[in-house]
Amino acid sequence: MRFSDLLSMSANNLRRRKLRTFLTVLGVWIGTASIVVMVSLGIGFNQLTMDQIASYGSLTEISVYSGERMNQDSKDSKYMTDDVIRQFEKIEHVKAVSPLLQVNVLMKQGAYESNTTITGVTQEYMKDIPLKEGQIPEAGDNELKMVVGNMVIRDFYNPKSSNRMFGDTSNLPDIDFMNRPMFVIFDMDAYYQAQNGGTASDGKTPIKPPKKYLLHTSGLVKGTPEEYNNYSYSVYVDIDTLKTQLKQIFKKKPIPNQPTTKKGKPYNYFIYNQSVIQVDDMKNVALVQKAVSDMGFQANSNMEWLEQSQKQAKMVQALLGGIGAVSLFVAAIGIANTMMMSIYERTKEIGILKVLGCDMNVIRNMFLLESGFIGFFGGVAGIAFSYGISFLINKFLASRFMPDMPGDLSQIPIWLSTTAIGFAIFVGMAAGFFPALRAMKLSPLAAIRNE
């Protein structure tokens, strides 16, 4: 018997019992839809978690901080210098390393001022900052230019006003970063001493107010004052230009945030309390992080949070998938029941086929094809129904209860659809396997005599 004839016979047998076939397909339909929708919720939750963590910073970044180590009889700080940065760059899988040089300054524009931290970074680091306006400062530019975070404006206030609402976005100060320069005071100690009437070491000479420097803004970080990202609250400048500026301002005086010797003198090189390492792939972040930790530094990355979240997401996904699998298991019992009933009703037909010399494998395959058809039609219908349910979840439930969610709560990738259909066919044929074996074992004479 040709395979096409076998397909035709199986389809005709299912067509003759339309109601029973429909009800059995309906069970597979519901079971498949249950699994797909449940798994899609797990996939969506996992993706949303990844997107949320990625919004706080790149998943291939490692933040390194100065640690401490034991040096024989003394305990000294493990300083992060340019030599250490070069050692980081030699670690396998490291693409780039950017030290962060931070300086606390006072910014003024018009009647408003703000205590802000200026962070010097490399050109490679600034290339990853998303901008809504302007551009990053050019390498080798002797003028110190700023890239201002989208939430920095919230820290400005009027010192003469009694109503200081920090972080209030309903009444933002009249600050224009791009079109108006910013007055910046770097020597904060001298500024506050001059404000409070401080005197020099002789106790008589009043301390003069420090010089104000005029800085222009080169670019603004993408986002509104309400939209947080990893760069929102920072002001970035080119690190080499910042070093030159600080040396000119403080000369032989200690630079704020820089360690000094036991005699209170500054080092002749810059020391960083933080750096950012760019890794070539997420899979290698943990390896690089361990290498940095072994060097005596503290290393943190968003991959740590992501791995924990993914473990939780997999547990949720397995639980939801298991709940849906119960429905498909019930559907498999329905298929087995349908095929057993079909065998009892077609006993004489099976006997005739055997008497005519029909191969036993053909009889088995005929019933397997029928159960496979039930699984296929139920799987296709279940997938179509799942897409409809997923749309309703994302359209109404997710938008109502999770309005700030960046993506869809229910996500059905192509691989899930094809896998679900294939699994439904497998379940159908597996459920029909034992009834098919029973059909093979029927005695031809007993089957013919059966009424």
Tab-separated table of C-alpha atoms in Angstrom:
chain	number	residue	atom	x	y	z
A	1	MET	CA	0.000	0.000	0.000
A	2	ARG	CA	1.349	3.363	-1.010
A	3	PHE	CA	1.917	6.046	1.606
A	4	SER	CA	-0.533	8.373	-0.175
A	5	ASP	CA	-3.234	5.686	0.076
A	6	LEU	CA	-2.436	5.340	3.761
A	7	LEU	CA	-2.831	9.087	4.266
A	8	SER	CA	-6.122	9.064	2.379
A	9	MET	CA	-7.532	6.177	4.424
A	10	SER	CA	-6.490	7.814	7.723
A	11	ALA	CA	-8.062	11.155	6.768
A	12	ASN	CA	-11.305	9.459	5.630
A	13	ASN	CA	-11.552	7.492	8.877
A	14	LEU	CA	-11.258	10.702	10.902
A	15	ARG	CA	-13.763	12.466	8.642
A	16	ARG	CA	-16.380	9.759	9.190
A	17	ARG	CA	-16.400	10.492	12.929
A	18	LYS	CA	-16.412	14.306	12.812
A	19	LEU	CA	-17.740	15.046	16.298
A	20	ARG	CA	-15.440	12.611	18.068
A	21	THR	CA	-12.467	13.830	16.058
A	22	PHE	CA	-13.313	17.467	16.800
A	23	LEU	CA	-13.589	16.857	20.528
A	24	THR	CA	-10.279	14.995	20.598
A	25	VAL	CA	-8.585	17.753	18.550
A	26	LEU	CA	-10.104	20.285	20.970
A	27	GLY	CA	-8.317	18.597	23.870
A	28	VAL	CA	-4.964	18.852	22.064
A	29	TRP	CA	-5.839	22.422	21.071
A	30	ILE	CA	-6.363	23.471	24.695
A	31	GLY	CA	-3.323	21.538	25.916
A	32	THR	CA	-1.005	23.047	23.300
A	33	ALA	CA	-2.329	26.566	23.905
A	34	SER	CA	-1.859	26.144	27.660
A	35	ILE	CA	1.782	25.129	27.285
A	36	VAL	CA	2.610	27.825	24.715
A	37	VAL	CA	0.955	30.655	26.660
A	38	MET	CA	2.567	29.579	29.933
A	39	VAL	CA	6.019	29.254	28.373
A	40	SER	CA	5.569	32.568	26.518
A	41	LEU	CA	4.956	34.292	29.853
A	42	GLY	CA	8.195	32.811	31.184
A	43	ILE	CA	10.104	33.928	28.066
A	44	GLY	CA	8.614	37.412	28.291
A	45	PHE	CA	9.461	37.707	31.973
A	46	ASN	CA	13.041	36.615	31.300
A	47	GLN	CA	13.446	39.084	28.422
A	48	LEU	CA	11.947	41.955	30.410
A	49	THR	CA	14.321	41.214	33.265
A	50	MET	CA	17.281	41.228	30.884
A	51	ASP	CA	16.156	44.510	29.273
A	52	GLN	CA	15.647	46.130	32.660
A	53	ILE	CA	19.083	45.126	33.907
A	54	ALA	CA	20.669	46.153	30.595
A	55	SER	CA	19.057	49.618	30.944
A	56	TYR	CA	21.164	50.173	34.073
A	57	GLY	CA	24.328	49.524	32.098
A	58	SER	CA	25.899	47.225	29.545
A	59	LEU	CA	25.868	43.496	30.263
A	60	THR	CA	29.479	43.277	29.073
A	61	GLU	CA	30.763	45.926	31.503
A	62	ILE	CA	32.631	45.272	34.748
A	63	SER	CA	32.946	48.045	37.333
A	64	VAL	CA	36.224	47.811	39.239
A	65	TYR	CA	36.885	49.554	42.564
A	66	SER	CA	40.024	49.932	44.637
A	67	GLY	CA	40.381	47.108	47.151
A	68	GLU	CA	42.862	46.331	49.920
A	69	ARG	CA	45.549	43.711	50.285
A	70	MET	CA	48.052	42.541	52.894
A	71	ASN	CA	51.704	43.428	52.281
A	72	GLN	CA	53.670	41.430	54.839
A	73	ASP	CA	53.377	43.399	58.098
A	74	SER	CA	51.299	46.328	56.815
A	75	LYS	CA	47.971	46.799	55.215
A	76	ASP	CA	48.110	49.213	52.292
A	77	SER	CA	45.561	50.402	49.816
A	78	LYS	CA	45.686	48.741	46.440
A	79	TYR	CA	45.864	51.837	44.248
A	80	MET	CA	44.479	51.804	40.742
A	81	THR	CA	46.992	53.645	38.591
A	82	ASP	CA	47.673	53.839	34.871
A	83	ASP	CA	50.037	50.867	35.229
A	84	VAL	CA	47.206	48.800	36.737
A	85	ILE	CA	44.872	49.902	33.936
A	86	ARG	CA	47.397	48.567	31.431
A	87	GLN	CA	47.442	45.257	33.324
A	88	PHE	CA	43.659	45.083	32.997
A	89	GLU	CA	43.976	45.616	29.253
A	90	LYS	CA	46.214	42.558	28.963
A	91	ILE	CA	43.589	40.225	30.473
A	92	GLU	CA	42.135	37.831	27.919
A	93	HIS	CA	38.714	38.816	26.454
A	94	VAL	CA	39.094	42.478	27.525
A	95	LYS	CA	38.221	44.903	24.725
A	96	ALA	CA	38.849	48.234	26.453
A	97	VAL	CA	39.411	49.714	29.900
A	98	SER	CA	38.358	53.197	30.961
A	99	PRO	CA	39.521	54.657	34.285
A	100	LEU	CA	37.066	57.053	35.931
A	101	LEU	CA	38.554	60.231	37.420
A	102	GLN	CA	35.954	61.971	39.577
A	103	VAL	CA	36.103	65.541	40.878
A	104	ASN	CA	33.484	67.323	42.987
A	105	VAL	CA	32.734	70.793	41.645
A	106	LEU	CA	30.244	73.622	42.023
A	107	MET	CA	28.381	74.596	38.855
A	108	LYS	CA	26.614	77.915	38.414
A	109	GLN	CA	24.437	79.368	35.697
A	110	GLY	CA	22.363	82.470	36.324
A	111	ALA	CA	20.679	82.295	39.717
A	112	TYR	CA	21.076	78.507	39.967
A	113	GLU	CA	23.877	76.308	41.230
A	114	SER	CA	24.547	72.633	41.915
A	115	ASN	CA	27.142	70.478	43.672
A	116	THR	CA	28.058	68.054	40.905
A	117	THR	CA	30.642	65.391	40.188
A	118	ILE	CA	32.587	65.691	36.950
A	119	THR	CA	33.818	62.314	35.707
A	120	GLY	CA	36.750	62.025	33.338
A	121	VAL	CA	36.513	59.037	30.971
A	122	THR	CA	38.196	57.820	27.804
A	123	GLN	CA	36.936	58.364	24.275
A	124	GLU	CA	35.988	54.669	24.019
A	125	TYR	CA	33.741	55.003	27.072
A	126	MET	CA	32.004	58.144	25.789
A	127	LYS	CA	31.231	56.523	22.440
A	128	ASP	CA	28.746	54.249	24.247
A	129	ILE	CA	26.848	57.164	25.830
A	130	PRO	CA	23.516	57.692	23.996
A	131	LEU	CA	23.053	61.349	23.045
A	132	LYS	CA	19.877	63.220	22.198
A	133	GLU	CA	21.721	66.380	21.187
A	134	GLY	CA	25.263	67.458	20.376
A	135	GLN	CA	28.303	65.196	20.216
A	136	ILE	CA	31.051	63.809	22.408
A	137	PRO	CA	34.184	65.972	22.828
A	138	GLU	CA	36.836	65.350	20.212
A	139	ALA	CA	40.069	63.640	21.198
A	140	GLY	CA	42.975	66.055	21.652
A	141	ASP	CA	40.704	69.050	22.224
A	142	ASN	CA	42.455	71.374	24.692
A	143	GLU	CA	39.140	72.846	25.865
A	144	LEU	CA	37.329	70.937	28.609
A	145	LYS	CA	33.825	70.190	27.268
A	146	MET	CA	31.014	68.352	29.041
A	147	VAL	CA	28.508	65.648	28.212
A	148	VAL	CA	25.653	66.278	30.657
A	149	GLY	CA	23.272	63.604	31.950
A	150	ASN	CA	19.561	64.070	31.344
A	151	MET	CA	18.784	64.198	35.093
A	152	VAL	CA	21.567	66.575	36.139
A	153	ILE	CA	19.246	69.562	35.749
A	154	ARG	CA	17.164	68.274	38.675
A	155	ASP	CA	20.041	68.994	41.098
A	156	PHE	CA	20.191	72.706	40.323
A	157	TYR	CA	18.540	75.118	42.761
A	158	ASN	CA	18.383	78.794	43.639
A	159	PRO	CA	20.387	79.305	46.874
A	160	LYS	CA	18.435	82.497	47.606
A	161	SER	CA	15.091	80.751	47.397
A	162	SER	CA	13.529	79.223	50.494
A	163	ASN	CA	11.696	76.626	48.404
A	164	ARG	CA	14.321	74.051	47.419
A	165	MET	CA	12.664	70.985	45.917
A	166	PHE	CA	15.500	68.695	44.823
A	167	GLY	CA	14.468	66.244	42.135
A	168	ASP	CA	11.182	68.059	41.436
A	169	THR	CA	10.485	67.803	37.691
A	170	SER	CA	7.281	69.854	37.768
A	171	ASN	CA	9.235	73.113	38.094
A	172	LEU	CA	12.671	72.684	36.545
A	173	PRO	CA	15.198	75.540	36.784
A	174	ASP	CA	15.899	77.753	33.792
A	175	ILE	CA	19.137	76.047	32.753
A	176	ASP	CA	20.330	75.916	29.147
A	177	PHE	CA	23.311	73.588	28.890
A	178	MET	CA	23.823	73.706	25.131
A	179	ASN	CA	23.522	77.433	24.431
A	180	ARG	CA	24.892	78.995	27.621
A	181	PRO	CA	28.248	78.275	29.308
A	182	MET	CA	28.533	76.973	32.847
A	183	PHE	CA	30.679	78.570	35.540
A	184	VAL	CA	32.557	75.815	37.385
A	185	ILE	CA	34.535	76.042	40.634
A	186	PHE	CA	37.019	73.193	41.103
A	187	ASP	CA	38.687	74.227	44.380
A	188	MET	CA	35.728	73.584	46.677
A	189	ASP	CA	37.766	73.858	49.895
A	190	ALA	CA	38.963	77.360	49.039
A	191	TYR	CA	35.443	78.330	47.964
A	192	TYR	CA	33.781	77.375	51.259
A	193	GLN	CA	36.629	78.786	53.342
A	194	ALA	CA	36.278	82.098	51.509
A	195	GLN	CA	32.513	82.004	52.006
A	196	ASN	CA	32.945	81.474	55.762
A	197	GLY	CA	35.640	84.087	56.227
A	198	GLY	CA	38.550	81.700	56.472
A	199	THR	CA	42.137	82.916	56.682
A	200	ALA	CA	45.490	81.681	55.481
A	201	SER	CA	48.074	79.885	57.653
A	202	ASP	CA	49.203	83.223	59.161
A	203	GLY	CA	45.696	83.667	60.603
A	204	LYS	CA	45.348	87.174	59.146
A	205	THR	CA	45.239	87.035	55.367
A	206	PRO	CA	41.696	86.290	54.128
A	207	ILE	CA	41.420	83.404	51.704
A	208	LYS	CA	40.529	84.633	48.260
A	209	PRO	CA	37.612	83.045	46.390
A	210	PRO	CA	38.900	80.486	43.875
A	211	LYS	CA	38.828	81.125	40.171
A	212	LYS	CA	35.715	80.264	38.177
A	213	TYR	CA	36.198	78.380	34.933
A	214	LEU	CA	33.922	78.663	31.939
A	215	LEU	CA	32.897	75.261	30.543
A	216	HIS	CA	30.740	74.576	27.498
A	217	THR	CA	28.471	71.583	26.935
A	218	SER	CA	29.279	69.360	23.988
A	219	GLY	CA	26.318	66.958	24.252
A	220	LEU	CA	23.283	65.932	26.284
A	221	VAL	CA	22.491	62.356	27.311
A	222	LYS	CA	19.392	60.879	25.706
A	223	GLY	CA	16.218	60.923	27.793
A	224	THR	CA	13.924	63.267	29.699
A	225	PRO	CA	14.541	64.425	33.298
A	226	GLU	CA	12.257	61.546	34.407
A	227	GLU	CA	13.919	58.753	32.397
A	228	TYR	CA	16.749	57.098	34.292
A	229	ASN	CA	19.666	55.351	32.634
A	230	ASN	CA	23.241	54.547	33.574
A	231	TYR	CA	24.437	58.015	32.510
A	232	SER	CA	21.569	60.175	33.788
A	233	TYR	CA	23.160	61.790	36.853
A	234	SER	CA	26.727	62.214	35.608
A	235	VAL	CA	28.721	64.891	33.808
A	236	TYR	CA	31.412	63.395	31.568
A	237	VAL	CA	34.569	64.983	30.168
A	238	ASP	CA	37.655	63.709	28.388
A	239	ILE	CA	39.974	62.268	31.049
A	240	ASP	CA	43.234	63.498	29.519
A	241	THR	CA	41.920	67.054	29.219
A	242	LEU	CA	40.627	66.881	32.800
A	243	LYS	CA	44.044	65.785	34.090
A	244	THR	CA	45.701	68.733	32.359
A	245	GLN	CA	43.085	71.124	33.764
A	246	LEU	CA	43.485	69.830	37.325
A	247	LYS	CA	47.280	70.127	37.198
A	248	GLN	CA	46.944	73.743	36.063
A	249	ILE	CA	44.385	74.573	38.769
A	250	PHE	CA	45.953	72.938	41.821
A	251	LYS	CA	49.608	72.891	40.740
A	252	LYS	CA	51.488	71.530	43.770
A	253	LYS	CA	48.431	71.436	46.020
A	254	PRO	CA	46.671	68.106	46.681
A	255	ILE	CA	43.870	67.438	44.213
A	256	PRO	CA	40.512	66.615	45.845
A	257	ASN	CA	39.633	62.885	45.922
A	258	GLN	CA	43.301	62.031	45.306
A	259	PRO	CA	45.286	60.207	48.033
A	260	THR	CA	48.364	61.874	49.525
A	261	THR	CA	51.550	60.615	51.129
A	262	LYS	CA	51.992	60.423	54.903
A	263	LYS	CA	53.448	63.928	54.739
A	264	GLY	CA	50.307	65.218	53.003
A	265	LYS	CA	51.958	65.688	49.627
A	266	PRO	CA	50.240	64.630	46.395
A	267	TYR	CA	51.562	61.771	44.281
A	268	ASN	CA	53.089	62.655	40.934
A	269	TYR	CA	50.534	60.436	39.171
A	270	PHE	CA	46.754	60.097	39.215
A	271	ILE	CA	45.006	57.393	41.224
A	272	TYR	CA	41.540	56.169	40.264
A	273	ASN	CA	38.927	54.807	42.625
A	274	GLN	CA	36.968	53.190	39.794
A	275	SER	CA	37.376	51.892	36.250
A	276	VAL	CA	35.118	50.203	33.720
A	277	ILE	CA	36.210	47.135	31.754
A	278	GLN	CA	34.539	46.252	28.447
A	279	VAL	CA	34.454	42.482	27.776
A	280	ASP	CA	34.109	41.009	24.277
A	281	ASP	CA	31.153	38.743	25.183
A	282	MET	CA	28.681	38.248	28.028
A	283	LYS	CA	29.855	34.650	28.421
A	284	ASN	CA	33.341	35.841	29.380
A	285	VAL	CA	32.309	38.451	31.971
A	286	ALA	CA	32.551	36.057	34.919
A	287	LEU	CA	36.015	34.881	33.799
A	288	VAL	CA	37.371	38.426	33.513
A	289	GLN	CA	35.694	39.445	36.757
A	290	LYS	CA	37.448	36.632	38.616
A	291	ALA	CA	40.807	37.627	37.133
A	292	VAL	CA	40.337	41.206	38.341
A	293	SER	CA	39.281	40.038	41.804
A	294	ASP	CA	42.401	37.861	42.016
A	295	MET	CA	44.464	41.025	41.467
A	296	GLY	CA	43.057	42.468	44.708
A	297	PHE	CA	40.279	44.688	43.365
A	298	GLN	CA	36.542	44.674	43.879
A	299	ALA	CA	34.701	43.828	40.657
A	300	ASN	CA	30.955	44.019	40.042
A	301	SER	CA	28.863	43.479	36.927
A	302	ASN	CA	25.236	43.393	35.881
A	303	MET	CA	25.733	39.773	34.798
A	304	GLU	CA	25.634	38.772	38.477
A	305	TRP	CA	22.107	40.145	38.781
A	306	LEU	CA	21.168	38.735	35.400
A	307	GLU	CA	22.282	35.200	36.292
A	308	GLN	CA	20.243	35.269	39.501
A	309	SER	CA	17.220	36.630	37.655
A	310	GLN	CA	17.567	34.025	34.904
A	311	LYS	CA	17.595	31.214	37.482
A	312	GLN	CA	14.359	32.555	38.925
A	313	ALA	CA	12.898	32.994	35.433
A	314	LYS	CA	13.762	29.391	34.500
A	315	MET	CA	12.055	28.143	37.654
A	316	VAL	CA	8.954	30.187	36.845
A	317	GLN	CA	9.053	29.032	33.222
A	318	ALA	CA	9.369	25.363	34.240
A	319	LEU	CA	6.467	25.743	36.678
A	320	LEU	CA	4.235	27.412	34.104
A	321	GLY	CA	5.210	24.877	31.432
A	322	GLY	CA	4.445	22.023	33.825
A	323	ILE	CA	0.966	23.422	34.472
A	324	GLY	CA	0.324	23.565	30.721
A	325	ALA	CA	1.739	20.056	30.238
A	326	VAL	CA	-0.985	18.665	32.499
A	327	SER	CA	-3.585	19.804	29.955
A	328	LEU	CA	-1.713	18.151	27.114
A	329	PHE	CA	-1.384	14.940	29.144
A	330	VAL	CA	-5.162	14.883	29.594
A	331	ALA	CA	-5.481	15.435	25.839
A	332	ALA	CA	-3.174	12.443	25.234
A	333	ILE	CA	-5.502	10.267	27.293
A	334	GLY	CA	-8.362	11.476	25.096
A	335	ILE	CA	-6.458	10.513	21.958
A	336	ALA	CA	-5.725	7.045	23.324
A	337	ASN	CA	-9.384	6.633	24.203
A	338	THR	CA	-10.477	7.751	20.740
A	339	MET	CA	-8.110	5.346	19.004
A	340	MET	CA	-9.198	2.427	21.215
A	341	MET	CA	-12.829	3.141	20.399
A	342	SER	CA	-11.908	3.324	16.733
A	343	ILE	CA	-10.285	-0.110	16.926
A	344	TYR	CA	-13.370	-1.664	18.535
A	345	GLU	CA	-15.616	-0.125	15.872
A	346	ARG	CA	-13.360	-1.193	12.998
A	347	THR	CA	-12.469	-4.702	14.168
A	348	LYS	CA	-14.011	-6.359	11.090
A	349	GLU	CA	-12.223	-3.896	8.794
A	350	ILE	CA	-8.904	-4.784	10.430
A	351	GLY	CA	-9.656	-8.515	10.036
A	352	ILE	CA	-10.402	-8.121	6.339
A	353	LEU	CA	-7.156	-6.232	5.787
A	354	LYS	CA	-5.205	-9.022	7.482
A	355	VAL	CA	-6.966	-11.773	5.494
A	356	LEU	CA	-6.156	-9.916	2.268
A	357	GLY	CA	-2.474	-10.044	3.237
A	358	CYS	CA	-2.023	-6.477	4.385
A	359	ASP	CA	1.263	-5.999	6.198
A	360	MET	CA	1.040	-5.600	9.970
A	361	ASN	CA	3.187	-2.488	9.852
A	362	VAL	CA	0.728	-0.851	7.467
A	363	ILE	CA	-2.128	-1.413	9.922
A	364	ARG	CA	-0.006	0.014	12.716
A	365	ASN	CA	1.018	3.029	10.633
A	366	MET	CA	-2.594	3.724	9.676
A	367	PHE	CA	-3.596	4.220	13.312
A	368	LEU	CA	-0.410	6.128	14.098
A	369	LEU	CA	-1.159	8.492	11.214
A	370	GLU	CA	-4.679	9.071	12.482
A	371	SER	CA	-3.428	9.939	15.961
A	372	GLY	CA	-0.667	12.070	14.395
A	373	PHE	CA	-3.289	13.973	12.384
A	374	ILE	CA	-5.191	14.696	15.573
A	375	GLY	CA	-2.016	15.998	17.206
A	376	PHE	CA	-1.136	18.122	14.168
A	377	PHE	CA	-4.536	19.790	13.799
A	378	GLY	CA	-4.766	20.336	17.549
A	379	GLY	CA	-1.253	21.802	17.622
A	380	VAL	CA	-1.868	24.228	14.732
A	381	ALA	CA	-5.170	25.376	16.221
A	382	GLY	CA	-3.528	25.716	19.646
A	383	ILE	CA	-0.723	27.886	18.238
A	384	ALA	CA	-3.203	30.188	16.482
A	385	PHE	CA	-5.220	30.443	19.691
A	386	SER	CA	-2.031	31.142	21.671
A	387	TYR	CA	-1.159	34.126	19.498
A	388	GLY	CA	-4.620	35.550	20.156
A	389	ILE	CA	-4.297	35.043	23.922
A	390	SER	CA	-0.794	36.546	23.866
A	391	PHE	CA	-2.091	39.624	22.038
A	392	LEU	CA	-4.860	40.121	24.593
A	393	ILE	CA	-2.398	39.755	27.505
A	394	ASN	CA	-0.033	42.353	26.059
A	395	LYS	CA	-2.815	44.673	24.930
A	396	PHE	CA	-4.988	44.796	28.018
A	397	LEU	CA	-3.525	43.047	31.078
A	398	ALA	CA	0.125	44.116	30.710
A	399	SER	CA	-0.673	47.695	29.678
A	400	ARG	CA	-3.094	48.067	32.577
A	401	PHE	CA	-1.126	46.518	35.429
A	402	MET	CA	2.423	47.136	34.105
A	403	PRO	CA	2.234	50.427	32.158
A	404	ASP	CA	5.966	51.190	32.457
A	405	MET	CA	6.966	47.825	31.019
A	406	PRO	CA	9.361	48.347	28.054
A	407	GLY	CA	8.300	45.210	26.119
A	408	ASP	CA	5.689	42.472	25.835
A	409	LEU	CA	4.903	40.279	28.817
A	410	SER	CA	3.942	37.346	26.576
A	411	GLN	CA	6.390	36.525	23.768
A	412	ILE	CA	6.007	33.593	21.357
A	413	PRO	CA	9.157	33.107	19.248
A	414	ILE	CA	9.088	31.032	16.069
A	415	TRP	CA	11.028	28.189	17.666
A	416	LEU	CA	8.339	27.851	20.342
A	417	SER	CA	5.569	27.600	17.721
A	418	THR	CA	7.329	24.936	15.649
A	419	THR	CA	8.387	23.000	18.738
A	420	ALA	CA	4.843	23.060	20.106
A	421	ILE	CA	3.401	21.665	16.856
A	422	GLY	CA	6.065	18.964	16.687
A	423	PHE	CA	5.462	18.067	20.326
A	424	ALA	CA	1.701	17.868	19.753
A	425	ILE	CA	2.256	15.442	16.849
A	426	PHE	CA	4.620	13.375	19.002
A	427	VAL	CA	2.114	13.253	21.868
A	428	GLY	CA	-0.634	12.230	19.460
A	429	MET	CA	1.373	9.413	17.921
A	430	ALA	CA	2.665	8.289	21.323
A	431	ALA	CA	-0.918	8.138	22.616
A	432	GLY	CA	-1.943	6.095	19.580
A	433	PHE	CA	1.001	3.700	19.751
A	434	PHE	CA	-0.492	1.122	22.123
A	435	PRO	CA	-3.902	1.110	20.394
A	436	ALA	CA	-2.025	0.539	17.114
A	437	LEU	CA	-0.194	-2.415	18.630
A	438	ARG	CA	-3.527	-3.836	19.780
A	439	ALA	CA	-4.819	-3.554	16.218
A	440	MET	CA	-1.781	-5.490	14.967
A	441	LYS	CA	-2.375	-8.339	17.446
A	442	LEU	CA	-6.035	-8.919	16.587
A	443	SER	CA	-6.754	-12.413	15.247
A	444	PRO	CA	-7.962	-12.193	11.616
A	445	LEU	CA	-10.684	-14.883	11.989
A	446	ALA	CA	-11.928	-13.460	15.295
A	447	ALA	CA	-11.976	-9.987	13.778
A	448	ILE	CA	-14.021	-11.119	10.751
A	449	ARG	CA	-16.590	-12.891	12.946
A	450	ASN	CA	-16.966	-9.802	15.126
A	451	GLU	CA	-20.323	-8.052	14.746
